[in-house]
Amino acid sequence: MSYRIIFSLLCFFQAAFVTGQTSRIQGKVTDEITGNPLQDVHIFIPNTTYQAFSDSLGSFVITGVPEGKWEIQVWRHGWVTHREMLLLKAGLQKTLEIKLSQITELGPQGADLSKGQSDKILDQLMEIFVGSDFKKREIALLNPDKLLFEKLEDKSYRVHSIGPIFFSNNETGYLISTYFEPFILGSGAKITANYSYFELPGAEGQAPVWRKRRMDVYQESPQKYLSDLMTGVVEKFETNPNPEVSFAGNPGDYLLSFTKPLTVNLPDGRKGVLNYSGEKLEVKFNGAPVNAEALLLSGVFSDRNPIFGLPANFNAEKLIKLANLEKTAESMQERIFVHTDRKHYWPEENLYFKAYLNYGNPLMADELSKVLHVEILDSTGYQWIHRVFKINGGVAAGHLALPNIQESGNFILRAYTAWGQNYSEGDFFSAYSDPQSPVSARRDRNSARSSGRWCFFQTSSPMKEENRSNLISWPSTLAETQSMPIFR
């Protein structure tokens, strides 16, 4: 296949990857024998951030998973692990009924260790999982109490865990859940383990540091070079890799072939080797293999430690664009649009709303406001209500319980963020009540006007037609919806 054909295919792949929808996995975990729901079961896709824990009803939901083939694992201590390969399709939900069987055999007994013995063994374990320089690294084992050390006849120790052990990596900003098979300390045997990743909450100013470190890790990862092969970048290889890409049998996955084994020249002069079993390697567009066991690594790649690695769904392209983004007042500005459930309200009713943040540059969404302030003021500036709501994915929603306002007058509904106060105050001044506006025919018009006990919110300026199409209406059983642009 010529490079021209390859690149034409890849342009189509890129468009499909960027615009493609995601899927949703939901289900229930129960006891295979009794049918009772199981709580606190960990359901995850290995080596990714896609995960959930079952609730008291055994239910779970995992959202935002791209289409394609994914292996899902279900873990709970004392129960047989469940593994299943799923085929997800964009925009469609996958519903699972997972039944676990309980392990009836008695577990091993932990040895009674002195503090000195325990500390020494923990140091050995950290050296195995993290490396000989673990004391110099920003790595912490958060739950060492879940480790169990079984003393064998030859006085060696077999290591078990009660559930996963959690490593906090403050170098890359991930919490790594680790499920390992029991192993004997000092045997030198390779540890068999499964990992899942969770984004750590960062202190102020931590995010840029983590982004840089993640990109440094990515630049030396096999996934980066597989991604290069997917897009036709061949400069970092010792020989011509002759990459070819084609569609797999299911949407979201691709078949990659290249000259193997293929030696990669890393920026620091070290060498890694890529290989794979079979005729083609099934991969995601970002280079992550569908089946990690099919990717055969040697050289420096064989020394990779998942605790210092990145999840397979790591979005390097976004971080590269973010690093090159010029942070201007325009790119960092947020504009807020608010939907309310209806136009007018009686005192002590609930005003339901949904707010949408429109970013100057969407790449800045994770860097800007996390909280939306919503207020109701009267014409004197007195603040009747002030509440804050979490912004998630550029959306905030909730309700305000209106006070028993007896006096007539104008009222103002206002929404803003703390960051928005860096811009003109007039930009987030939004909607007024208008006592002269007609109320719904369902209300007594005259009594409403004479009592002054209602509010009719009216936009200070009309929303542009192109913005209206992006809003989601509240249920049609409610009165007519009013869209209110609120500028920060």
C-alpha positions as a printed NumPy array, in Angstrom:
array([[  0.   ,   0.   ,   0.   ],
       [  1.417,   3.373,  -0.956],
       [  1.906,   6.139,   1.596],
       [ -0.612,   8.273,  -0.31 ],
       [ -3.305,   5.627,   0.218],
       [ -2.27 ,   5.208,   3.843],
       [ -2.481,   8.94 ,   4.509],
       [ -5.877,   9.181,   2.792],
       [ -7.175,   6.459,   5.051],
       [ -5.671,   8.152,   8.078],
       [ -7.348,  11.464,   7.273],
       [-10.641,   9.61 ,   7.388],
       [ -9.635,   7.817,  10.609],
       [ -8.688,  11.138,  12.201],
       [-12.056,  12.662,  11.377],
       [-13.903,   9.608,  12.663],
       [-11.845,   9.57 ,  15.84 ],
       [-12.364,  13.24 ,  16.619],
       [-16.074,  13.417,  15.824],
       [-17.093,   9.926,  16.923],
       [-19.433,   9.498,  19.83 ],
       [-18.771,   7.454,  22.914],
       [-20.643,   4.641,  24.535],
       [-21.925,   3.93 ,  28.025],
       [-21.656,   0.763,  30.088],
       [-24.167,   0.158,  32.83 ],
       [-25.185,  -2.908,  34.745],
       [-25.728,  -4.704,  37.992],
       [-23.524,  -7.063,  40.011],
       [-25.195,  -9.796,  42.044],
       [-24.399, -12.944,  43.998],
       [-24.663, -15.862,  41.599],
       [-26.396, -18.051,  44.206],
       [-28.632, -15.715,  46.22 ],
       [-29.212, -13.032,  43.598],
       [-28.483, -10.351,  46.205],
       [-26.793,  -7.156,  44.938],
       [-23.087,  -6.743,  45.686],
       [-21.788,  -3.356,  46.785],
       [-18.298,  -1.849,  46.382],
       [-17.381,  -4.086,  43.455],
       [-14.713,  -2.517,  41.235],
       [-15.618,  -2.595,  37.534],
       [-12.947,  -1.248,  35.202],
       [-11.261,  -1.45 ,  31.823],
       [ -7.614,  -2.39 ,  32.557],
       [ -4.909,   0.231,  32.013],
       [ -7.43 ,   3.056,  31.553],
       [ -9.316,   5.591,  33.647],
       [-12.673,   4.009,  32.755],
       [-14.031,   2.571,  36.007],
       [-16.83 ,   2.529,  38.556],
       [-17.814,   0.942,  41.865],
       [-21.192,  -0.707,  42.384],
       [-23.626,   0.96 ,  44.776],
       [-25.853,  -0.587,  47.447],
       [-28.168,  -1.928,  44.723],
       [-25.239,  -3.466,  42.845],
       [-25.644,  -0.914,  40.044],
       [-22.827,   0.862,  38.214],
       [-22.321,   3.185,  35.242],
       [-19.194,   3.891,  33.168],
       [-19.523,   6.731,  30.681],
       [-17.435,   8.24 ,  27.907],
       [-15.927,   4.994,  26.578],
       [-15.039,   5.195,  22.867],
       [-16.526,   2.618,  20.534],
       [-14.621,  -0.577,  19.795],
       [-13.521,  -3.687,  21.645],
       [-12.666,  -3.386,  25.339],
       [-11.979,  -5.909,  28.06 ],
       [-13.842,  -5.27 ,  31.276],
       [-12.791,  -6.74 ,  34.621],
       [-14.857,  -7.083,  37.796],
       [-13.03 ,  -7.445,  41.114],
       [-14.033,  -7.841,  44.73 ],
       [-11.954,  -9.534,  47.403],
       [-13.296, -12.972,  48.266],
       [-15.101, -13.387,  44.95 ],
       [-14.037, -14.965,  41.644],
       [-12.855, -12.294,  39.216],
       [-15.04 , -11.774,  36.158],
       [-13.558, -10.842,  32.772],
       [-15.492, -10.116,  29.616],
       [-14.727,  -8.684,  26.182],
       [-17.235,  -6.047,  25.112],
       [-17.962,  -4.591,  21.683],
       [-19.197,  -1.029,  22.134],
       [-20.952,   1.03 ,  19.476],
       [-21.099,   4.813,  19.382],
       [-24.168,   6.323,  20.988],
       [-25.459,   2.985,  22.259],
       [-25.588,   1.722,  25.817],
       [-24.229,  -1.667,  26.842],
       [-26.133,  -3.277,  29.725],
       [-24.492,  -6.057,  31.737],
       [-25.851,  -8.501,  34.282],
       [-22.785,  -9.728,  36.152],
       [-23.064, -12.651,  38.561],
       [-20.117, -13.387,  40.856],
       [-19.443, -16.571,  42.771],
       [-17.911, -16.44 ,  46.229],
       [-14.575, -18.114,  46.965],
       [-15.202, -20.754,  49.624],
       [-11.602, -21.759,  50.394],
       [-10.049, -20.228,  53.469],
       [ -7.425, -17.606,  52.728],
       [ -3.839, -17.726,  54.007],
       [ -2.921, -16.629,  57.507],
       [ -0.74 , -13.565,  57.825],
       [  2.487, -13.835,  59.788],
       [  2.794, -11.999,  63.095],
       [  5.545,  -9.493,  62.352],
       [  7.324,  -7.021,  64.569],
       [  7.415,  -3.399,  63.458],
       [ 11.021,  -3.767,  62.346],
       [ 10.219,  -6.877,  60.301],
       [  7.155,  -5.24 ,  58.797],
       [  9.081,  -2.11 ,  57.787],
       [ 11.826,  -4.189,  56.212],
       [  9.365,  -6.274,  54.182],
       [  7.459,  -3.167,  53.095],
       [ 10.712,  -1.656,  51.841],
       [ 11.341,  -4.834,  49.828],
       [  7.854,  -4.655,  48.383],
       [  8.213,  -0.977,  47.445],
       [ 11.495,  -1.766,  45.715],
       [  9.741,  -4.466,  43.686],
       [  6.781,  -2.3  ,  42.652],
       [  8.444,   1.116,  42.417],
       [ 12.196,   0.57 ,  42.105],
       [ 15.365,   0.745,  44.171],
       [ 15.122,   4.552,  44.332],
       [ 11.555,   4.473,  45.725],
       [ 12.491,   6.668,  48.696],
       [ 13.502,   9.461,  46.312],
       [ 10.334,   9.263,  44.243],
       [  7.023,  11.002,  44.85 ],
       [  5.219,   7.679,  45.254],
       [  3.165,   6.572,  48.251],
       [  1.53 ,   3.258,  49.073],
       [ -1.759,   4.405,  50.577],
       [ -3.075,   1.186,  52.136],
       [ -0.224,  -1.045,  53.357],
       [ -2.646,  -2.485,  55.943],
       [ -4.282,  -4.431,  53.084],
       [ -1.098,  -6.461,  52.541],
       [ -0.826,  -9.914,  54.029],
       [  2.503, -11.741,  54.389],
       [  2.258, -15.525,  54.526],
       [  5.324, -17.172,  56.068],
       [  6.437, -20.312,  54.216],
       [  8.365, -23.321,  55.516],
       [ 11.636, -22.033,  54.114],
       [ 11.033, -18.788,  56.096],
       [ 10.362, -16.789,  52.948],
       [  7.178, -14.749,  52.576],
       [  4.403, -14.957,  50.031],
       [  2.676, -11.598,  49.547],
       [ -1.122, -11.362,  49.247],
       [ -3.503,  -8.402,  49.333],
       [ -7.024,  -7.941,  50.633],
       [ -8.418,  -6.172,  47.6  ],
       [ -6.343,  -3.738,  45.555],
       [ -3.402,  -1.736,  46.813],
       [ -3.294,   1.941,  45.86 ],
       [ -0.203,   3.825,  44.747],
       [ -0.376,   7.604,  44.64 ],
       [  2.006,   8.978,  42.022],
       [  2.459,  12.698,  42.621],
       [  4.887,  12.883,  39.699],
       [  2.226,  12.188,  37.071],
       [ -0.939,  12.887,  39.076],
       [ -2.49 ,   9.42 ,  39.022],
       [ -3.806,   7.051,  41.652],
       [ -3.048,   3.526,  40.455],
       [ -5.225,   0.651,  41.676],
       [ -3.156,  -2.533,  41.593],
       [ -4.504,  -6.086,  41.68 ],
       [ -1.607,  -8.542,  41.802],
       [ -1.294, -12.296,  41.918],
       [  0.396, -13.591,  45.118],
       [  4.186, -13.804,  44.777],
       [  7.172, -14.809,  46.883],
       [  9.445, -12.018,  48.074],
       [ 12.986, -12.343,  46.767],
       [ 12.13 , -14.946,  44.121],
       [ 12.823, -12.56 ,  41.254],
       [  9.665, -13.733,  39.481],
       [  7.833, -11.188,  37.339],
       [  4.72 ,  -9.836,  39.024],
       [  1.407, -10.462,  37.285],
       [ -0.927,  -7.545,  37.949],
       [ -3.825,  -5.534,  36.571],
       [ -3.962,  -1.756,  36.866],
       [ -6.504,   1.038,  36.613],
       [ -5.859,   4.788,  36.791],
       [ -7.661,   7.605,  38.534],
       [ -6.906,  11.327,  38.169],
       [ -5.654,  12.792,  41.452],
       [ -7.095,  16.131,  42.558],
       [ -4.311,  18.655,  42.201],
       [ -3.414,  21.641,  44.297],
       [ -3.385,  25.059,  42.659],
       [ -0.611,  25.25 ,  40.094],
       [ -0.102,  21.463,  40.045],
       [ -1.849,  20.768,  36.737],
       [  0.843,  22.313,  34.46 ],
       [  3.554,  20.324,  36.268],
       [  1.641,  17.093,  35.821],
       [  0.947,  17.824,  32.153],
       [  4.647,  18.321,  31.471],
       [  5.632,  15.14 ,  33.298],
       [  2.947,  13.157,  31.504],
       [  4.196,  14.393,  28.145],
       [  7.762,  13.425,  29.123],
       [  6.535,   9.908,  29.933],
       [  4.504,   9.763,  26.726],
       [  7.488,  10.727,  24.552],
       [  9.273,   7.539,  25.707],
       [  6.276,   5.198,  25.587],
       [  5.594,   2.464,  23.011],
       [  2.133,   3.969,  22.51 ],
       [  3.656,   7.198,  21.193],
       [  5.566,   5.355,  18.463],
       [  2.589,   3.162,  17.569],
       [  0.583,   6.375,  17.235],
       [  3.315,   7.75 ,  14.95 ],
       [  3.012,   4.645,  12.767],
       [ -0.757,   5.147,  12.609],
       [ -0.254,   8.678,  11.25 ],
       [  2.67 ,   7.863,   8.95 ],
       [  5.471,   9.429,  11.029],
       [  8.532,   7.219,  10.439],
       [ 11.55 ,   9.39 ,  11.34 ],
       [ 12.42 ,   7.838,  14.726],
       [ 12.921,   4.259,  13.533],
       [ 16.218,   2.624,  12.562],
       [ 14.713,   1.034,   9.462],
       [ 11.789,   1.86 ,   7.2  ],
       [  8.791,   0.464,   9.089],
       [  6.52 ,   0.321,   6.001],
       [  3.378,   0.894,   8.086],
       [  0.007,  -0.143,   6.733],
       [ -3.326,   0.65 ,   8.364],
       [ -6.752,  -0.777,   7.633],
       [-10.138,  -1.021,   9.279],
       [-10.762,  -3.773,  11.787],
       [-14.003,  -5.713,  11.641],
       [-15.651,  -3.338,  14.121],
       [-15.823,   0.468,  14.337],
       [-13.296,   2.19 ,  16.59 ],
       [-10.447,  -0.306,  16.084],
       [ -7.81 ,  -0.555,  13.363],
       [ -5.311,  -3.087,  12.055],
       [ -1.683,  -1.944,  11.984],
       [  1.206,  -3.781,  10.393],
       [  4.853,  -2.786,  10.16 ],
       [  8.25 ,  -4.326,   9.573],
       [  9.044,  -6.32 ,  12.7  ],
       [ 10.916,  -6.326,  14.939],
       [ 11.171,  -2.556,  14.739],
       [ 13.861,  -0.638,  16.651],
       [ 12.982,   2.807,  17.998],
       [ 15.583,   5.495,  18.715],
       [ 14.532,   7.375,  21.836],
       [ 15.55 ,  11.032,  22.33 ],
       [ 18.125,  10.127,  25.036],
       [ 19.878,   7.59 ,  22.805],
       [ 18.333,   4.464,  24.312],
       [ 16.653,   1.909,  22.081],
       [ 13.343,   0.127,  22.358],
       [ 11.963,  -2.639,  20.185],
       [  8.36 ,  -3.048,  18.968],
       [  7.007,  -6.406,  17.86 ],
       [  3.648,  -8.151,  17.795],
       [  2.172, -11.606,  17.479],
       [  0.135, -12.524,  14.411],
       [ -0.076, -10.824,  11.049],
       [ -1.49 ,  -7.499,  12.239],
       [ -1.766,  -5.624,  15.533],
       [ -5.262,  -4.467,  16.488],
       [ -5.037,  -0.96 ,  17.957],
       [ -7.004,   2.138,  18.874],
       [ -6.293,   5.269,  16.876],
       [ -4.026,   6.639,  19.63 ],
       [ -1.802,   3.559,  19.3  ],
       [ -3.059,   1.655,  22.34 ],
       [ -3.288,  -2.067,  21.571],
       [ -6.71 ,  -3.654,  21.924],
       [ -5.018,  -6.712,  23.445],
       [ -1.942,  -5.659,  25.44 ],
       [ -0.573,  -9.225,  25.343],
       [ -0.345,  -9.109,  21.535],
       [  2.221,  -6.288,  21.729],
       [  5.714,  -7.708,  22.3  ],
       [  8.24 ,  -5.281,  23.758],
       [ 11.967,  -5.49 ,  24.343],
       [ 14.899,  -3.174,  24.845],
       [ 14.147,  -0.216,  27.082],
       [ 10.414,  -0.752,  26.547],
       [ 10.536,  -4.001,  28.513],
       [ 11.522,  -2.041,  31.651],
       [  8.342,   0.029,  31.687],
       [  6.66 ,   0.315,  35.081],
       [  2.858,   0.851,  34.964],
       [  3.028,   2.846,  38.214],
       [  5.042,   5.471,  36.324],
       [  3.096,   4.982,  33.105],
       [  0.007,   6.518,  31.568],
       [ -3.469,   5.12 ,  31.   ],
       [ -4.122,   3.689,  27.544],
       [ -6.762,   6.362,  26.93 ],
       [ -4.294,   9.191,  27.601],
       [ -5.033,  12.1  ,  25.251],
       [ -1.607,  13.292,  24.148],
       [ -2.976,  15.299,  21.232],
       [ -4.972,  17.522,  23.59 ],
       [ -1.951,  18.238,  25.797],
       [  0.216,  19.045,  22.795],
       [ -2.344,  21.588,  21.586],
       [ -2.753,  22.975,  25.099],
       [  1.018,  23.418,  25.462],
       [  1.093,  25.402,  22.215],
       [ -1.967,  27.474,  23.047],
       [ -1.369,  31.152,  23.597],
       [ -3.285,  32.105,  26.741],
       [ -4.947,  35.373,  25.873],
       [ -7.895,  37.162,  27.449],
       [-10.028,  35.945,  24.552],
       [ -9.006,  32.284,  24.779],
       [ -9.565,  32.21 ,  28.546],
       [-12.919,  33.972,  28.582],
       [-16.041,  32.077,  29.637],
       [-19.535,  33.048,  28.523],
       [-22.51 ,  31.631,  30.333],
       [-25.935,  30.795,  28.952],
       [-28.77 ,  29.825,  31.27 ],
       [-31.999,  27.943,  30.687],
       [-34.818,  28.199,  33.25 ],
       [-37.803,  25.885,  33.442],
       [-40.304,  28.72 ,  32.843],
       [-40.663,  32.491,  32.699],
       [-42.576,  33.358,  35.855],
       [-42.601,  32.156,  39.464],
       [-44.636,  32.492,  42.612],
       [-42.908,  33.076,  45.948],
       [-41.584,  29.907,  47.623],
       [-41.51 ,  28.031,  44.316],
       [-38.383,  26.371,  42.918],
       [-36.602,  27.937,  39.975],
       [-34.884,  25.148,  38.034],
       [-32.051,  26.056,  35.686],
       [-29.307,  24.636,  33.534],
       [-26.239,  26.721,  32.693],
       [-23.828,  26.182,  29.793],
       [-20.319,  27.601,  29.64 ],
       [-19.024,  28.628,  26.246],
       [-15.206,  28.871,  26.341],
       [-13.057,  31.188,  24.275],
       [-11.006,  28.072,  23.506],
       [-12.491,  24.669,  24.475],
       [ -9.024,  23.394,  25.393],
       [ -9.106,  25.725,  28.392],
       [-12.203,  24.114,  29.9  ],
       [-10.276,  22.048,  32.456],
       [ -8.149,  25.046,  33.419],
       [-10.913,  27.506,  34.2  ],
       [-13.831,  27.707,  36.622],
       [-15.121,  24.731,  38.535],
       [-17.943,  26.565,  40.343],
       [-20.856,  28.695,  39.108],
       [-22.325,  31.414,  41.32 ],
       [-26.069,  32.067,  40.924],
       [-27.833,  34.968,  42.64 ],
       [-31.187,  36.695,  42.877],
       [-30.975,  40.393,  43.724],
       [-33.577,  43.111,  44.083],
       [-33.358,  46.547,  42.498],
       [-31.515,  47.949,  45.534],
       [-28.751,  45.373,  45.137],
       [-29.876,  43.35 ,  48.159],
       [-28.928,  39.723,  47.684],
       [-31.885,  37.45 ,  48.386],
       [-30.201,  34.235,  47.256],
       [-26.622,  33.254,  46.527],
       [-25.706,  29.63 ,  45.8  ],
       [-22.819,  27.871,  44.123],
       [-23.061,  24.889,  41.795],
       [-20.409,  22.529,  40.486],
       [-19.444,  22.895,  36.821],
       [-18.981,  19.526,  35.178],
       [-18.036,  19.313,  31.526],
       [-19.02 ,  22.925,  30.945],
       [-22.495,  22.44 ,  32.434],
       [-24.02 ,  23.334,  35.807],
       [-27.573,  22.581,  36.872],
       [-29.728,  22.915,  39.957],
       [-32.521,  24.922,  41.495],
       [-33.109,  27.949,  43.706],
       [-35.816,  27.911,  46.377],
       [-37.396,  31.338,  45.988],
       [-38.091,  33.263,  49.198],
       [-41.524,  34.522,  50.232],
       [-41.107,  37.945,  48.659],
       [-44.148,  40.115,  49.457],
       [-43.109,  43.465,  48.047],
       [-43.31 ,  44.323,  44.377],
       [-40.36 ,  45.483,  42.341],
       [-37.721,  44.35 ,  39.896],
       [-35.536,  41.325,  40.604],
       [-32.347,  40.224,  38.891],
       [-31.197,  36.69 ,  38.148],
       [-27.43 ,  36.705,  37.775],
       [-24.867,  33.982,  37.14 ],
       [-21.096,  34.32 ,  37.036],
       [-17.83 ,  32.635,  37.944],
       [-14.973,  33.942,  40.036],
       [-12.741,  33.988,  36.966],
       [-15.366,  35.948,  35.065],
       [-14.952,  38.85 ,  37.483],
       [-11.658,  39.599,  35.728],
       [-13.787,  40.808,  32.818],
       [-16.319,  43.62 ,  32.65 ],
       [-18.939,  43.409,  35.403],
       [-21.594,  44.327,  32.89 ],
       [-20.902,  41.119,  30.989],
       [-22.408,  38.831,  33.626],
       [-25.413,  41.02 ,  34.419],
       [-28.212,  39.026,  32.841],
       [-31.948,  38.873,  33.464],
       [-34.517,  41.144,  35.09 ],
       [-37.988,  40.538,  36.403],
       [-40.59 ,  42.692,  34.714],
       [-43.784,  43.383,  36.684],
       [-45.479,  44.755,  33.571],
       [-45.031,  41.57 ,  31.533],
       [-48.067,  39.32 ,  31.061],
       [-48.213,  36.165,  33.156],
       [-49.427,  32.755,  32.104],
       [-53.118,  32.429,  31.347],
       [-53.235,  29.814,  34.074],
       [-52.694,  32.547,  36.686],
       [-55.146,  35.233,  37.697],
       [-53.669,  38.237,  35.981],
       [-55.16 ,  40.95 ,  38.152],
       [-54.423,  39.315,  41.505],
       [-50.883,  38.582,  40.415],
       [-50.252,  42.204,  39.51 ],
       [-51.891,  43.666,  42.58 ],
       [-50.056,  41.397,  45.019],
       [-46.661,  41.841,  43.421],
       [-45.948,  38.263,  44.452],
       [-44.548,  36.971,  41.217],
       [-41.444,  37.354,  39.119],
       [-41.254,  37.34 ,  35.332],
       [-37.638,  37.016,  34.221],
       [-36.817,  38.622,  30.915],
       [-33.494,  38.561,  29.135],
       [-31.551,  41.785,  29.069],
       [-30.467,  41.009,  25.515],
       [-31.744,  38.319,  23.129],
       [-29.724,  35.164,  22.613],
       [-28.289,  34.689,  19.173],
       [-30.096,  32.1  ,  17.082],
       [-26.973,  29.951,  16.685],
       [-26.655,  29.683,  20.463],
       [-30.287,  28.676,  20.958],
       [-29.789,  25.481,  18.969],
       [-27.142,  24.327,  21.444],
       [-29.449,  24.486,  24.468],
       [-31.4  ,  21.579,  25.922],
       [-34.976,  22.268,  26.957],
       [-36.449,  21.243,  30.267],
       [-39.346,  18.717,  30.172],
       [-42.218,  19.808,  27.97 ],
       [-44.686,  19.458,  30.823],
       [-43.279,  22.683,  32.243],
       [-44.272,  26.103,  31.034],
       [-42.54 ,  27.731,  28.101],
       [-38.77 ,  27.823,  28.532],
       [-36.883,  31.108,  28.641],
       [-33.275,  31.151,  27.426],
       [-31.128,  33.761,  29.148],
       [-27.594,  34.605,  28.046],
       [-25.518,  35.558,  31.059],
       [-22.108,  36.94 ,  30.169],
       [-19.192,  36.777,  32.544]])
